[in-house]
mmCIF file of N, CA and C in Angstrom:
data_model
loop_
_atom_site.group_PDB
_atom_site.id
_atom_site.type_symbol
_atom_site.label_atom_id
_atom_site.label_comp_id
_atom_site.label_asym_id
_atom_site.label_seq_id
_atom_site.Cartn_x
_atom_site.Cartn_y
_atom_site.Cartn_z
ATOM 1 N N MET A 6 163.164 134.289 89.769
ATOM 2 C CA MET A 6 162.355 133.067 89.850
ATOM 3 C C MET A 6 161.512 133.116 91.114
ATOM 4 N N ILE A 7 160.246 132.841 90.974
ATOM 5 C CA ILE A 7 159.367 132.826 92.130
ATOM 6 C C ILE A 7 159.303 131.416 92.702
ATOM 7 N N ILE A 8 159.053 131.348 93.980
ATOM 8 C CA ILE A 8 158.914 130.059 94.664
ATOM 9 C C ILE A 8 157.422 129.787 94.824
ATOM 10 N N ILE A 9 156.994 128.590 94.401
ATOM 11 C CA ILE A 9 155.583 128.231 94.511
ATOM 12 C C ILE A 9 155.432 126.855 95.149
ATOM 13 N N ASN A 10 154.321 126.667 95.841
ATOM 14 C CA ASN A 10 153.948 125.340 96.321
ATOM 15 C C ASN A 10 153.169 124.686 95.192
ATOM 16 N N THR A 11 153.587 123.500 94.782
ATOM 17 C CA THR A 11 152.927 122.886 93.634
ATOM 18 C C THR A 11 151.834 121.896 94.025
ATOM 19 N N PHE A 12 151.666 121.622 95.318
ATOM 20 C CA PHE A 12 150.580 120.751 95.764
ATOM 21 C C PHE A 12 149.522 121.619 96.432
ATOM 22 N N CYS A 13 148.322 121.612 95.896
ATOM 23 C CA CYS A 13 147.263 122.501 96.368
ATOM 24 C C CYS A 13 146.176 121.732 97.110
ATOM 25 N N LYS A 14 145.412 122.457 97.947
ATOM 26 C CA LYS A 14 144.348 121.853 98.750
ATOM 27 C C LYS A 14 143.056 121.687 97.968
ATOM 28 N N ASN A 15 142.756 122.654 97.117
ATOM 29 C CA ASN A 15 141.468 122.626 96.430
ATOM 30 C C ASN A 15 141.563 123.311 95.065
ATOM 31 N N GLN A 16 140.456 123.315 94.340
ATOM 32 C CA GLN A 16 140.437 123.856 92.979
ATOM 33 C C GLN A 16 140.669 125.366 92.951
ATOM 34 N N LYS A 17 140.162 126.078 93.942
ATOM 35 C CA LYS A 17 140.368 127.527 93.974
ATOM 36 C C LYS A 17 141.841 127.860 94.164
ATOM 37 N N GLU A 18 142.506 127.109 95.024
ATOM 38 C CA GLU A 18 143.926 127.350 95.270
ATOM 39 C C GLU A 18 144.765 127.062 94.024
ATOM 40 N N VAL A 19 144.491 125.953 93.354
ATOM 41 C CA VAL A 19 145.257 125.627 92.150
ATOM 42 C C VAL A 19 144.962 126.631 91.036
ATOM 43 N N SER A 20 143.743 127.104 90.947
ATOM 44 C CA SER A 20 143.390 128.110 89.940
ATOM 45 C C SER A 20 144.131 129.417 90.196
ATOM 46 N N ALA A 21 144.171 129.833 91.444
ATOM 47 C CA ALA A 21 144.887 131.065 91.804
ATOM 48 C C ALA A 21 146.377 130.930 91.501
ATOM 49 N N LEU A 22 146.920 129.759 91.744
ATOM 50 C CA LEU A 22 148.336 129.514 91.472
ATOM 51 C C LEU A 22 148.632 129.601 89.970
ATOM 52 N N ILE A 23 147.774 128.997 89.167
ATOM 53 C CA ILE A 23 147.932 129.085 87.708
ATOM 54 C C ILE A 23 147.857 130.547 87.265
ATOM 55 N N ASN A 24 146.890 131.282 87.802
ATOM 56 C CA ASN A 24 146.760 132.700 87.471
ATOM 57 C C ASN A 24 148.022 133.473 87.836
ATOM 58 N N ASP A 25 148.563 133.214 89.029
ATOM 59 C CA ASP A 25 149.763 133.921 89.479
ATOM 60 C C ASP A 25 150.949 133.664 88.554
ATOM 61 N N VAL A 26 151.138 132.417 88.170
ATOM 62 C CA VAL A 26 152.266 132.073 87.311
ATOM 63 C C VAL A 26 152.131 132.770 85.953
ATOM 64 N N ILE A 27 150.953 132.731 85.370
ATOM 65 C CA ILE A 27 150.766 133.355 84.061
ATOM 66 C C ILE A 27 150.884 134.873 84.161
ATOM 67 N N GLU A 28 150.380 135.459 85.230
ATOM 68 C CA GLU A 28 150.529 136.908 85.436
ATOM 69 C C GLU A 28 151.998 137.292 85.563
ATOM 70 N N GLN A 29 152.769 136.489 86.280
ATOM 71 C CA GLN A 29 154.205 136.755 86.407
ATOM 72 C C GLN A 29 154.877 136.731 85.029
ATOM 73 N N TYR A 30 154.471 135.803 84.196
ATOM 74 C CA TYR A 30 155.016 135.727 82.833
ATOM 75 C C TYR A 30 154.626 136.964 82.027
ATOM 76 N N TRP A 31 153.357 137.343 82.086
ATOM 77 C CA TRP A 31 152.894 138.511 81.337
ATOM 78 C C TRP A 31 153.587 139.795 81.803
ATOM 79 N N GLU A 32 153.939 139.849 83.093
ATOM 80 C CA GLU A 32 154.643 141.020 83.633
ATOM 81 C C GLU A 32 156.152 140.921 83.416
ATOM 82 N N LYS A 33 156.592 139.870 82.724
ATOM 83 C CA LYS A 33 157.994 139.625 82.414
ATOM 84 C C LYS A 33 158.861 139.421 83.655
ATOM 85 N N ALA A 34 158.253 138.912 84.723
ATOM 86 C CA ALA A 34 158.997 138.604 85.945
ATOM 87 C C ALA A 34 159.652 137.230 85.856
ATOM 88 N N ILE A 35 159.093 136.347 85.002
ATOM 89 C CA ILE A 35 159.682 135.025 84.777
ATOM 90 C C ILE A 35 159.742 134.766 83.274
ATOM 91 N N SER A 36 160.625 133.866 82.887
ATOM 92 C CA SER A 36 160.773 133.553 81.461
ATOM 93 C C SER A 36 159.668 132.596 81.016
ATOM 94 N N GLU A 37 159.549 132.457 79.706
ATOM 95 C CA GLU A 37 158.546 131.548 79.149
ATOM 96 C C GLU A 37 158.841 130.103 79.564
ATOM 97 N N LEU A 38 160.109 129.723 79.550
ATOM 98 C CA LEU A 38 160.467 128.354 79.939
ATOM 99 C C LEU A 38 160.141 128.084 81.409
ATOM 100 N N ASP A 39 160.385 129.084 82.268
ATOM 101 C CA ASP A 39 160.031 128.933 83.685
ATOM 102 C C ASP A 39 158.527 128.767 83.847
ATOM 103 N N MET A 40 157.756 129.584 83.118
ATOM 104 C CA MET A 40 156.300 129.481 83.194
ATOM 105 C C MET A 40 155.847 128.092 82.751
ATOM 106 N N ILE A 41 156.383 127.599 81.640
ATOM 107 C CA ILE A 41 155.991 126.289 81.127
ATOM 108 C C ILE A 41 156.307 125.202 82.143
ATOM 109 N N ASP A 42 157.499 125.241 82.729
ATOM 110 C CA ASP A 42 157.875 124.247 83.736
ATOM 111 C C ASP A 42 156.945 124.296 84.946
ATOM 112 N N MET A 43 156.642 125.510 85.410
ATOM 113 C CA MET A 43 155.773 125.659 86.579
ATOM 114 C C MET A 43 154.370 125.137 86.294
ATOM 115 N N ILE A 44 153.818 125.491 85.145
ATOM 116 C CA ILE A 44 152.463 125.041 84.792
ATOM 117 C C ILE A 44 152.425 123.523 84.692
ATOM 118 N N LYS A 45 153.433 122.925 84.045
ATOM 119 C CA LYS A 45 153.487 121.464 83.946
ATOM 120 C C LYS A 45 153.522 120.821 85.323
ATOM 121 N N ASN A 46 154.330 121.365 86.230
ATOM 122 C CA ASN A 46 154.415 120.821 87.589
ATOM 123 C C ASN A 46 153.102 120.979 88.343
ATOM 124 N N ILE A 47 152.489 122.142 88.237
ATOM 125 C CA ILE A 47 151.223 122.390 88.931
ATOM 126 C C ILE A 47 150.155 121.406 88.457
ATOM 127 N N VAL A 48 150.016 121.257 87.141
ATOM 128 C CA VAL A 48 148.990 120.363 86.602
ATOM 129 C C VAL A 48 149.307 118.908 86.946
ATOM 130 N N ALA A 49 150.560 118.512 86.838
ATOM 131 C CA ALA A 49 150.933 117.129 87.144
ATOM 132 C C ALA A 49 150.661 116.783 88.606
ATOM 133 N N ASN A 50 150.928 117.713 89.505
ATOM 134 C CA ASN A 50 150.761 117.453 90.933
ATOM 135 C C ASN A 50 149.326 117.619 91.415
ATOM 136 N N ASN A 51 148.476 118.222 90.607
ATOM 137 C CA ASN A 51 147.092 118.481 91.006
ATOM 138 C C ASN A 51 146.108 118.099 89.903
ATOM 139 N N GLU A 52 146.434 117.055 89.166
ATOM 140 C CA GLU A 52 145.644 116.714 87.984
ATOM 141 C C GLU A 52 144.170 116.500 88.301
ATOM 142 N N SER A 53 143.857 115.856 89.416
ATOM 143 C CA SER A 53 142.455 115.592 89.754
ATOM 144 C C SER A 53 141.689 116.879 90.080
ATOM 145 N N LEU A 54 142.405 117.935 90.472
ATOM 146 C CA LEU A 54 141.753 119.211 90.764
ATOM 147 C C LEU A 54 141.582 120.070 89.510
ATOM 148 N N VAL A 55 142.399 119.812 88.502
ATOM 149 C CA VAL A 55 142.419 120.658 87.307
ATOM 150 C C VAL A 55 141.627 120.052 86.155
ATOM 151 N N ILE A 56 141.746 118.743 85.959
ATOM 152 C CA ILE A 56 141.156 118.104 84.782
ATOM 153 C C ILE A 56 140.188 117.000 85.189
ATOM 154 N N LYS A 57 139.026 117.002 84.527
ATOM 155 C CA LYS A 57 138.026 115.953 84.734
ATOM 156 C C LYS A 57 137.388 115.655 83.387
ATOM 157 N N ASN A 58 137.348 114.399 83.011
ATOM 158 C CA ASN A 58 136.780 113.979 81.724
ATOM 159 C C ASN A 58 137.414 114.716 80.536
ATOM 160 N N LEU A 59 138.724 114.801 80.554
ATOM 161 C CA LEU A 59 139.507 115.430 79.480
ATOM 162 C C LEU A 59 139.158 116.897 79.246
ATOM 163 N N SER A 60 138.698 117.581 80.276
ATOM 164 C CA SER A 60 138.403 119.006 80.203
ATOM 165 C C SER A 60 138.757 119.640 81.540
ATOM 166 N N PHE A 61 138.901 120.958 81.555
ATOM 167 C CA PHE A 61 139.160 121.643 82.811
ATOM 168 C C PHE A 61 137.911 121.598 83.687
ATOM 169 N N THR A 62 138.112 121.526 84.995
ATOM 170 C CA THR A 62 136.978 121.513 85.914
ATOM 171 C C THR A 62 136.277 122.876 85.886
ATOM 172 N N THR A 63 135.034 122.895 86.283
ATOM 173 C CA THR A 63 134.225 124.116 86.232
ATOM 174 C C THR A 63 134.847 125.244 87.047
ATOM 175 N N THR A 64 135.304 124.947 88.239
ATOM 176 C CA THR A 64 135.904 125.983 89.092
ATOM 177 C C THR A 64 137.138 126.574 88.437
ATOM 178 N N VAL A 65 137.984 125.725 87.869
ATOM 179 C CA VAL A 65 139.192 126.206 87.204
ATOM 180 C C VAL A 65 138.815 127.091 86.017
ATOM 181 N N LYS A 66 137.814 126.693 85.262
ATOM 182 C CA LYS A 66 137.357 127.505 84.128
ATOM 183 C C LYS A 66 136.901 128.884 84.589
ATOM 184 N N GLN A 67 136.126 128.924 85.669
ATOM 185 C CA GLN A 67 135.574 130.181 86.147
ATOM 186 C C GLN A 67 136.644 131.107 86.715
ATOM 187 N N VAL A 68 137.598 130.546 87.451
ATOM 188 C CA VAL A 68 138.605 131.376 88.106
ATOM 189 C C VAL A 68 139.706 131.817 87.136
ATOM 190 N N CYS A 69 140.139 130.926 86.265
ATOM 191 C CA CYS A 69 141.269 131.235 85.374
ATOM 192 C C CYS A 69 140.866 132.032 84.148
ATOM 193 N N GLY A 70 139.739 131.711 83.582
ATOM 194 C CA GLY A 70 139.311 132.417 82.385
ATOM 195 C C GLY A 70 139.832 131.768 81.117
ATOM 196 N N LYS A 71 139.227 132.183 80.020
ATOM 197 C CA LYS A 71 139.470 131.540 78.728
ATOM 198 C C LYS A 71 140.915 131.680 78.243
ATOM 199 N N ARG A 72 141.469 132.873 78.296
ATOM 200 C CA ARG A 72 142.813 133.105 77.744
ATOM 201 C C ARG A 72 143.884 132.320 78.510
ATOM 202 N N ARG A 73 143.832 132.344 79.826
ATOM 203 C CA ARG A 73 144.829 131.598 80.604
ATOM 204 C C ARG A 73 144.710 130.101 80.342
ATOM 205 N N LEU A 74 143.483 129.602 80.235
ATOM 206 C CA LEU A 74 143.308 128.167 80.009
ATOM 207 C C LEU A 74 143.727 127.762 78.599
ATOM 208 N N GLU A 75 143.652 128.676 77.643
ATOM 209 C CA GLU A 75 144.203 128.388 76.318
ATOM 210 C C GLU A 75 145.702 128.145 76.419
ATOM 211 N N ILE A 76 146.372 128.952 77.211
ATOM 212 C CA ILE A 76 147.812 128.804 77.408
ATOM 213 C C ILE A 76 148.114 127.485 78.100
ATOM 214 N N VAL A 77 147.384 127.188 79.177
ATOM 215 C CA VAL A 77 147.610 125.941 79.922
ATOM 216 C C VAL A 77 147.348 124.741 79.018
ATOM 217 N N ALA A 78 146.283 124.769 78.241
ATOM 218 C CA ALA A 78 145.941 123.659 77.357
ATOM 219 C C ALA A 78 147.061 123.415 76.335
ATOM 220 N N ARG A 79 147.637 124.467 75.805
ATOM 221 C CA ARG A 79 148.734 124.300 74.835
ATOM 222 C C ARG A 79 149.971 123.728 75.523
ATOM 223 N N ILE A 80 150.221 124.140 76.757
ATOM 224 C CA ILE A 80 151.396 123.647 77.488
ATOM 225 C C ILE A 80 151.264 122.146 77.776
ATOM 226 N N ILE A 81 150.070 121.734 78.203
ATOM 227 C CA ILE A 81 149.898 120.315 78.590
ATOM 228 C C ILE A 81 149.308 119.479 77.461
ATOM 229 N N ASN A 82 149.146 120.074 76.274
ATOM 230 C CA ASN A 82 148.621 119.368 75.101
ATOM 231 C C ASN A 82 147.261 118.733 75.353
ATOM 232 N N LEU A 83 146.358 119.494 75.928
ATOM 233 C CA LEU A 83 145.005 118.982 76.219
ATOM 234 C C LEU A 83 144.116 119.163 75.007
#
């Protein structure tokens, strides 16, 4: 299990954190349930940095990419 800070300073930091968690899952370093819990916590604690007008913010879209955001959207039911 990796240790992460779930409160971020800005959109780039939260995007990098989302990327790290999903990469850890893809590398099989963490379980699917751990990834889901981490993503839910990250988004819940940084909602204003991640979501605006029921969509991901532009910076998050650019840094995370389409495939990772598909995963995040399914996790948070966006």
